[in-house]
Tab-separated table of C-alpha atoms and ligand atoms in Angstrom:
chain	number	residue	atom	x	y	z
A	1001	UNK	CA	62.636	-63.885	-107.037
A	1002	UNK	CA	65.440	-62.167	-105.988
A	1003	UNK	CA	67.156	-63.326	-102.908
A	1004	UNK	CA	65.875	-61.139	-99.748
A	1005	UNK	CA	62.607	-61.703	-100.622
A	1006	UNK	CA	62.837	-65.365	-101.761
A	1007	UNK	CA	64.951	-65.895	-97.728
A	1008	UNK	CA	61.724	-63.627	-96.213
A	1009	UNK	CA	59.445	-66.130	-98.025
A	1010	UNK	CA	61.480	-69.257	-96.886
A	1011	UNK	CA	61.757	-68.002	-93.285
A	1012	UNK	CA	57.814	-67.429	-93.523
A	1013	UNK	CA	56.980	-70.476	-94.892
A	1014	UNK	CA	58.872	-72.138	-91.917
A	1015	UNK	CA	58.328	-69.981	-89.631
A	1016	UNK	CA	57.113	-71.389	-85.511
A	1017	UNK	CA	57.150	-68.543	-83.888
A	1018	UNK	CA	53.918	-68.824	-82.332
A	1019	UNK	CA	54.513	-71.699	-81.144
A	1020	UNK	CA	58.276	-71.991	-79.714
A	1021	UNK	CA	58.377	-68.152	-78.699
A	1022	UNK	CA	54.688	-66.719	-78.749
A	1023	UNK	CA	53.992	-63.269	-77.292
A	1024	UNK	CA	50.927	-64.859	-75.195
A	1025	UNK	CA	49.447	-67.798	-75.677
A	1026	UNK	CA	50.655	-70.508	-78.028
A	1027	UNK	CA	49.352	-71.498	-81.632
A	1028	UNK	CA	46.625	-73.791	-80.462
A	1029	UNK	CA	47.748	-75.921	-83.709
A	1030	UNK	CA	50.805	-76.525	-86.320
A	1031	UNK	CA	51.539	-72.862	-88.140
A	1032	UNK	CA	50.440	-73.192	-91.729
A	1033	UNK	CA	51.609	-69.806	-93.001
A	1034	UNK	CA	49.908	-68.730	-96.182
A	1035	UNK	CA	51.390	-65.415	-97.611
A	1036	UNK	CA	52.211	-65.050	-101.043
A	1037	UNK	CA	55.190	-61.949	-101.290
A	1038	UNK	CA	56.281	-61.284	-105.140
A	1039	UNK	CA	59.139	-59.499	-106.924
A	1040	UNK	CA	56.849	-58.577	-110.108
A	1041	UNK	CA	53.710	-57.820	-108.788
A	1042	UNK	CA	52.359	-54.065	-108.765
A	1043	UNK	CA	49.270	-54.982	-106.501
A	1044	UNK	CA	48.895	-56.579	-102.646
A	1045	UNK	CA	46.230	-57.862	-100.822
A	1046	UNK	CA	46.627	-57.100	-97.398
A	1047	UNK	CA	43.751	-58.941	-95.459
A	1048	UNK	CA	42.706	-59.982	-92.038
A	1049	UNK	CA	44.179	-64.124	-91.455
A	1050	UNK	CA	43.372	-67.062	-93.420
A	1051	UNK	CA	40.266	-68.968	-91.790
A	1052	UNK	CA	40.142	-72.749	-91.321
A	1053	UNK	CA	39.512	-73.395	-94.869
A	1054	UNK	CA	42.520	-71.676	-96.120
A	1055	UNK	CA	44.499	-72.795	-93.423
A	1056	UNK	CA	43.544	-76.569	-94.534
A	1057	UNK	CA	44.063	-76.258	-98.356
A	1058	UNK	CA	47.249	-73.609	-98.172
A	1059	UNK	CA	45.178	-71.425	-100.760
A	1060	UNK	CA	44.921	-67.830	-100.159
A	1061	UNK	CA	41.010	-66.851	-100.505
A	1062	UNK	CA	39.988	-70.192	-101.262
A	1063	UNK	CA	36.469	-69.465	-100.046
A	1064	UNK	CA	33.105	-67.611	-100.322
A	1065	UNK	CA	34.940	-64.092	-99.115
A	1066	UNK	CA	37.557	-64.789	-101.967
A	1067	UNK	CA	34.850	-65.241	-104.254
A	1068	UNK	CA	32.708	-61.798	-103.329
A	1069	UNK	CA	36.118	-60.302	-102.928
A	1070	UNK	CA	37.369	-61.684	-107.033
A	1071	UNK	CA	33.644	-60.403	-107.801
A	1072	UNK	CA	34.434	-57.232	-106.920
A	1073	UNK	CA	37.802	-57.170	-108.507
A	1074	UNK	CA	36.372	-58.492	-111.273
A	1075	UNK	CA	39.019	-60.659	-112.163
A	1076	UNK	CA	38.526	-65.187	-111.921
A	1077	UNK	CA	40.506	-67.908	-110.170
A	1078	UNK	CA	43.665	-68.209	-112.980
A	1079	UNK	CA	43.924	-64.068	-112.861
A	1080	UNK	CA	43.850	-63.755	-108.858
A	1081	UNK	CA	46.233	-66.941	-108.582
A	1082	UNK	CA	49.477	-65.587	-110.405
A	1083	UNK	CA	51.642	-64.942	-108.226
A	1084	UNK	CA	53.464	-62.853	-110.683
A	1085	UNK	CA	50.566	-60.192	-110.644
A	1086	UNK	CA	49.630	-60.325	-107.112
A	1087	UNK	CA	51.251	-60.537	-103.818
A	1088	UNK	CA	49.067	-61.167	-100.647
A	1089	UNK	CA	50.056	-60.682	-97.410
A	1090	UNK	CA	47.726	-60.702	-94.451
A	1091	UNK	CA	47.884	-59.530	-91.556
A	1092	UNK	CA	48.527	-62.941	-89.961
A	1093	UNK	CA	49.843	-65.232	-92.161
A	1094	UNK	CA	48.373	-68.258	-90.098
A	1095	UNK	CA	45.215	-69.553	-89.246
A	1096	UNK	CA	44.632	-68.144	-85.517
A	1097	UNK	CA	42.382	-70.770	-83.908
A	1098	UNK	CA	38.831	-69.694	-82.633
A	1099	UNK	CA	37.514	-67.601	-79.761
A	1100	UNK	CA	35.032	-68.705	-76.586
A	1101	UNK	CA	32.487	-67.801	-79.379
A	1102	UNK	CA	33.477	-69.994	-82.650
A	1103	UNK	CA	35.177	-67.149	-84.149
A	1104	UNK	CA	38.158	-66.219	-85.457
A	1105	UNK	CA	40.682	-64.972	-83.149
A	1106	UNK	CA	42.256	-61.887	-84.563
A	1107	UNK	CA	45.550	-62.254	-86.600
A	1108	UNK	CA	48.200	-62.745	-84.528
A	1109	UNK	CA	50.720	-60.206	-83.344
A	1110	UNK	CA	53.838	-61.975	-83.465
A	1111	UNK	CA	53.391	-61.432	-87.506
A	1112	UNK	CA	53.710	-57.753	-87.300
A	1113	UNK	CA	56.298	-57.781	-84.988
A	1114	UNK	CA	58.302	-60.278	-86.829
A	1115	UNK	CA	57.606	-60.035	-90.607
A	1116	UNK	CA	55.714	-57.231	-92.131
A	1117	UNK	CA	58.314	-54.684	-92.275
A	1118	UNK	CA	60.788	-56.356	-93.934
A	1119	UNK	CA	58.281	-57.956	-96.597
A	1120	UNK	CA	57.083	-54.684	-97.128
A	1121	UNK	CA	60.371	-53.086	-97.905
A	1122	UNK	CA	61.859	-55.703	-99.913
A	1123	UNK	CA	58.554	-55.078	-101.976
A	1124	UNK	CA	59.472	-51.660	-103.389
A	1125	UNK	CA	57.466	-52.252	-106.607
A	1126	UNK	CA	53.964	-52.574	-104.648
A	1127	UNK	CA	52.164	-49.401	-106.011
A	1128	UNK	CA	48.545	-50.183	-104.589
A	1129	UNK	CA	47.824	-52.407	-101.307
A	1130	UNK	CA	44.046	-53.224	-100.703
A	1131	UNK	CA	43.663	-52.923	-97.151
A	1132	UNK	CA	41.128	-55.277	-95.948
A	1133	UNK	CA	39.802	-55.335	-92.575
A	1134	UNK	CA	40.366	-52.849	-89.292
A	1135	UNK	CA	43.724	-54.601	-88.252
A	1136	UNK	CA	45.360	-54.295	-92.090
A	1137	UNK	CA	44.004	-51.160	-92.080
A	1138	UNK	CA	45.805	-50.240	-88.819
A	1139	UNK	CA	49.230	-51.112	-89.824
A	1140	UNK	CA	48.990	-49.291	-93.450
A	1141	UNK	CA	46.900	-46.560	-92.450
A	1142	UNK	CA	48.267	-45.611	-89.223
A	1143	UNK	CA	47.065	-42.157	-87.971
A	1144	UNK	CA	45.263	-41.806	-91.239
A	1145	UNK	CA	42.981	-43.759	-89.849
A	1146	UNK	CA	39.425	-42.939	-89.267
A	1147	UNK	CA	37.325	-43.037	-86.089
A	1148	UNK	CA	35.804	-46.658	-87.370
A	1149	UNK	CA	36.450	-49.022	-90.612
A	1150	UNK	CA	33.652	-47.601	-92.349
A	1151	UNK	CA	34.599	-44.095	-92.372
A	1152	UNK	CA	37.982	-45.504	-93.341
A	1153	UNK	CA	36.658	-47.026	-96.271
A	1154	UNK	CA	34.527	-44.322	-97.059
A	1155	UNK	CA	37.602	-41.792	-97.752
A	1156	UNK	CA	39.036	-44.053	-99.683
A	1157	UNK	CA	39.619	-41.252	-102.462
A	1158	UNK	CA	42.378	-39.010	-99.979
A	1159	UNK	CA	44.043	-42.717	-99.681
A	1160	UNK	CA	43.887	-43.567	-103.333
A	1161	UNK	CA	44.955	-39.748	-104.712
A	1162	UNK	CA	47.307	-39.735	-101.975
A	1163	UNK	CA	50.621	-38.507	-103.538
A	1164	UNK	CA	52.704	-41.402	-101.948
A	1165	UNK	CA	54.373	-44.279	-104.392
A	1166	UNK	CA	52.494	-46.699	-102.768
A	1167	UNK	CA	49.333	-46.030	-101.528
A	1168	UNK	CA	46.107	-48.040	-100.186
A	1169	UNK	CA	42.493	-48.588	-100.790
A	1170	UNK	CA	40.675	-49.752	-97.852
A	1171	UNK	CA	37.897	-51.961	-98.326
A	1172	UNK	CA	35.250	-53.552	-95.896
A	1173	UNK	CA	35.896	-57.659	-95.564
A	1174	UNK	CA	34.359	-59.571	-98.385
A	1175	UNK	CA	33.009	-62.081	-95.566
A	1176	UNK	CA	29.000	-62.986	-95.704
A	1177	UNK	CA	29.098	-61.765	-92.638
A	1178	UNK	CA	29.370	-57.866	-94.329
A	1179	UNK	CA	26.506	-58.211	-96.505
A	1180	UNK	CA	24.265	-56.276	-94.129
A	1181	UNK	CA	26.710	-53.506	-94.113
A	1182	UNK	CA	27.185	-53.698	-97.839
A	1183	UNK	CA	23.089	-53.521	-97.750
A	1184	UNK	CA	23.589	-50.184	-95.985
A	1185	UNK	CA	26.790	-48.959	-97.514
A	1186	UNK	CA	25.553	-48.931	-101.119
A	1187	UNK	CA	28.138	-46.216	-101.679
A	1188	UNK	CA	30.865	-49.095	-102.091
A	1189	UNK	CA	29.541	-51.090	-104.281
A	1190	UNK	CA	28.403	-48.218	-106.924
A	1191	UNK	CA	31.435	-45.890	-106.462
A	1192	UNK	CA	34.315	-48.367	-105.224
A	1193	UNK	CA	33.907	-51.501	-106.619
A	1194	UNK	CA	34.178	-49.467	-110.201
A	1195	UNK	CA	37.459	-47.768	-108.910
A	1196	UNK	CA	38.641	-51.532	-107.263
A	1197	UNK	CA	38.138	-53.001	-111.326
A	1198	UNK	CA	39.899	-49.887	-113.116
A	1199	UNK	CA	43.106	-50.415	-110.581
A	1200	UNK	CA	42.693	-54.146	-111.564
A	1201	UNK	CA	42.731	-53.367	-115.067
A	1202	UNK	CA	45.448	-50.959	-114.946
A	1203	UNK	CA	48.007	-52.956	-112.564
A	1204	UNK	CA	47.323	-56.645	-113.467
A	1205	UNK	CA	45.769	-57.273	-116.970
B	2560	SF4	S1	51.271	-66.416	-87.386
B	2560	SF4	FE1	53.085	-65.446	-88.291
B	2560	SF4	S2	54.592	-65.324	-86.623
B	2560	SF4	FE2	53.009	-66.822	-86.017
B	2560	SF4	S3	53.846	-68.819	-86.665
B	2560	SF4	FE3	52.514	-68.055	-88.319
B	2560	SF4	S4	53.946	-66.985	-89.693
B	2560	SF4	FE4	54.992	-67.220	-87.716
């Protein structure tokens, strides 16, 4: 790795910001960041924040949305885990503690502020980021944005034929929590998901 990126991953990996010098409230436990940047890799990730299962075993996707989200990739475990291949950076690298409700707080700003920038430019090689999620989808899509994640996703062709070096495919959250909108989005899953496995193909095998 060369050496800007290895320092951003080493200042990531030890990085306390929301704790010693958070924007609001603090971390409500230790920062566990879990972002994965690479030098080699021609595909990102860019999701939401690890939940409480990631943040305990340090493993990027290690759950049920990883597994709906490698389905749709159509790629396993060994494939999604090199690090050479794929980079993934979410929008909050740490877990961000749970709201009034039980659930997940959104990623944290401090992140954005701090990090995301820089990673992104000292990955020059990224040619496709899957943008996961309404807050991912803010910072990649900007004013390209549509009025709500679904419309979003649903031009995902003008982001994908988009004549920029790098550009984006937004996607819906694997989470269980999507499968009613999957249910009525049917769209993704017979026109996407295809599209998701050829840029898979084409970028990682
Ligand atoms: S969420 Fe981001 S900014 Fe906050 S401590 Fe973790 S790595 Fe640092």
């Amino acid at each position: 790795m060369p050496e800007d990126l290895s320092a951003l991953q080493t200042g990531i990996d030890a990085c306390r910001i929301c704790i010693e010098r958070p924007a609001k409230l603090p971390l409500p436990h230790e920062p566990r960041p879990v972002a994965w940047l690479s030098s080699s890799a021609r595909l990102c990730i860019a999701g939401q924040a690890p939940g409480l299962r990631v943040h305990k075993s340090g493993l990027p996707f290690d759950d049920a949305s990883g597994n709906r989200l490698r389905e749709w990739m159509g790629i396993d475990c060994d494939q999604f885990y090199d690090r050479e291949k794929l980079a993934i950076v979410p929008m909050g690298f740490c877990f961000p503690g749970y709201d009034a409700k039980g659930s997940d707080l959104p990623p944290r700003r401090e992140c954005r502020a701090v990090w995301h920038d820089d990673v992104f430019a000292a990955m020059p090689q990224i040619e496709l980021i899957i943008v996961i999620g309404q807050y991912a989808q803010k910072y990649h899509l900007g004013s390209r944005m549509a009025r709500n994640m679904t419309e979003t996703a649903r031009d995902w062709r003008t982001h994908l034929h988009s004549n920029e070096h790098r550009v984006v495919l937004p996607i819906p959250h694997p989470s269980w929590r999507n499968t009613a909108w999957l249910k009525r989005n049917p769209w993704f899953q017979n026109e996407v998901v295809p599209v998701l496995q050829a840029q898979v193909q084409r970028l990682m095998l």
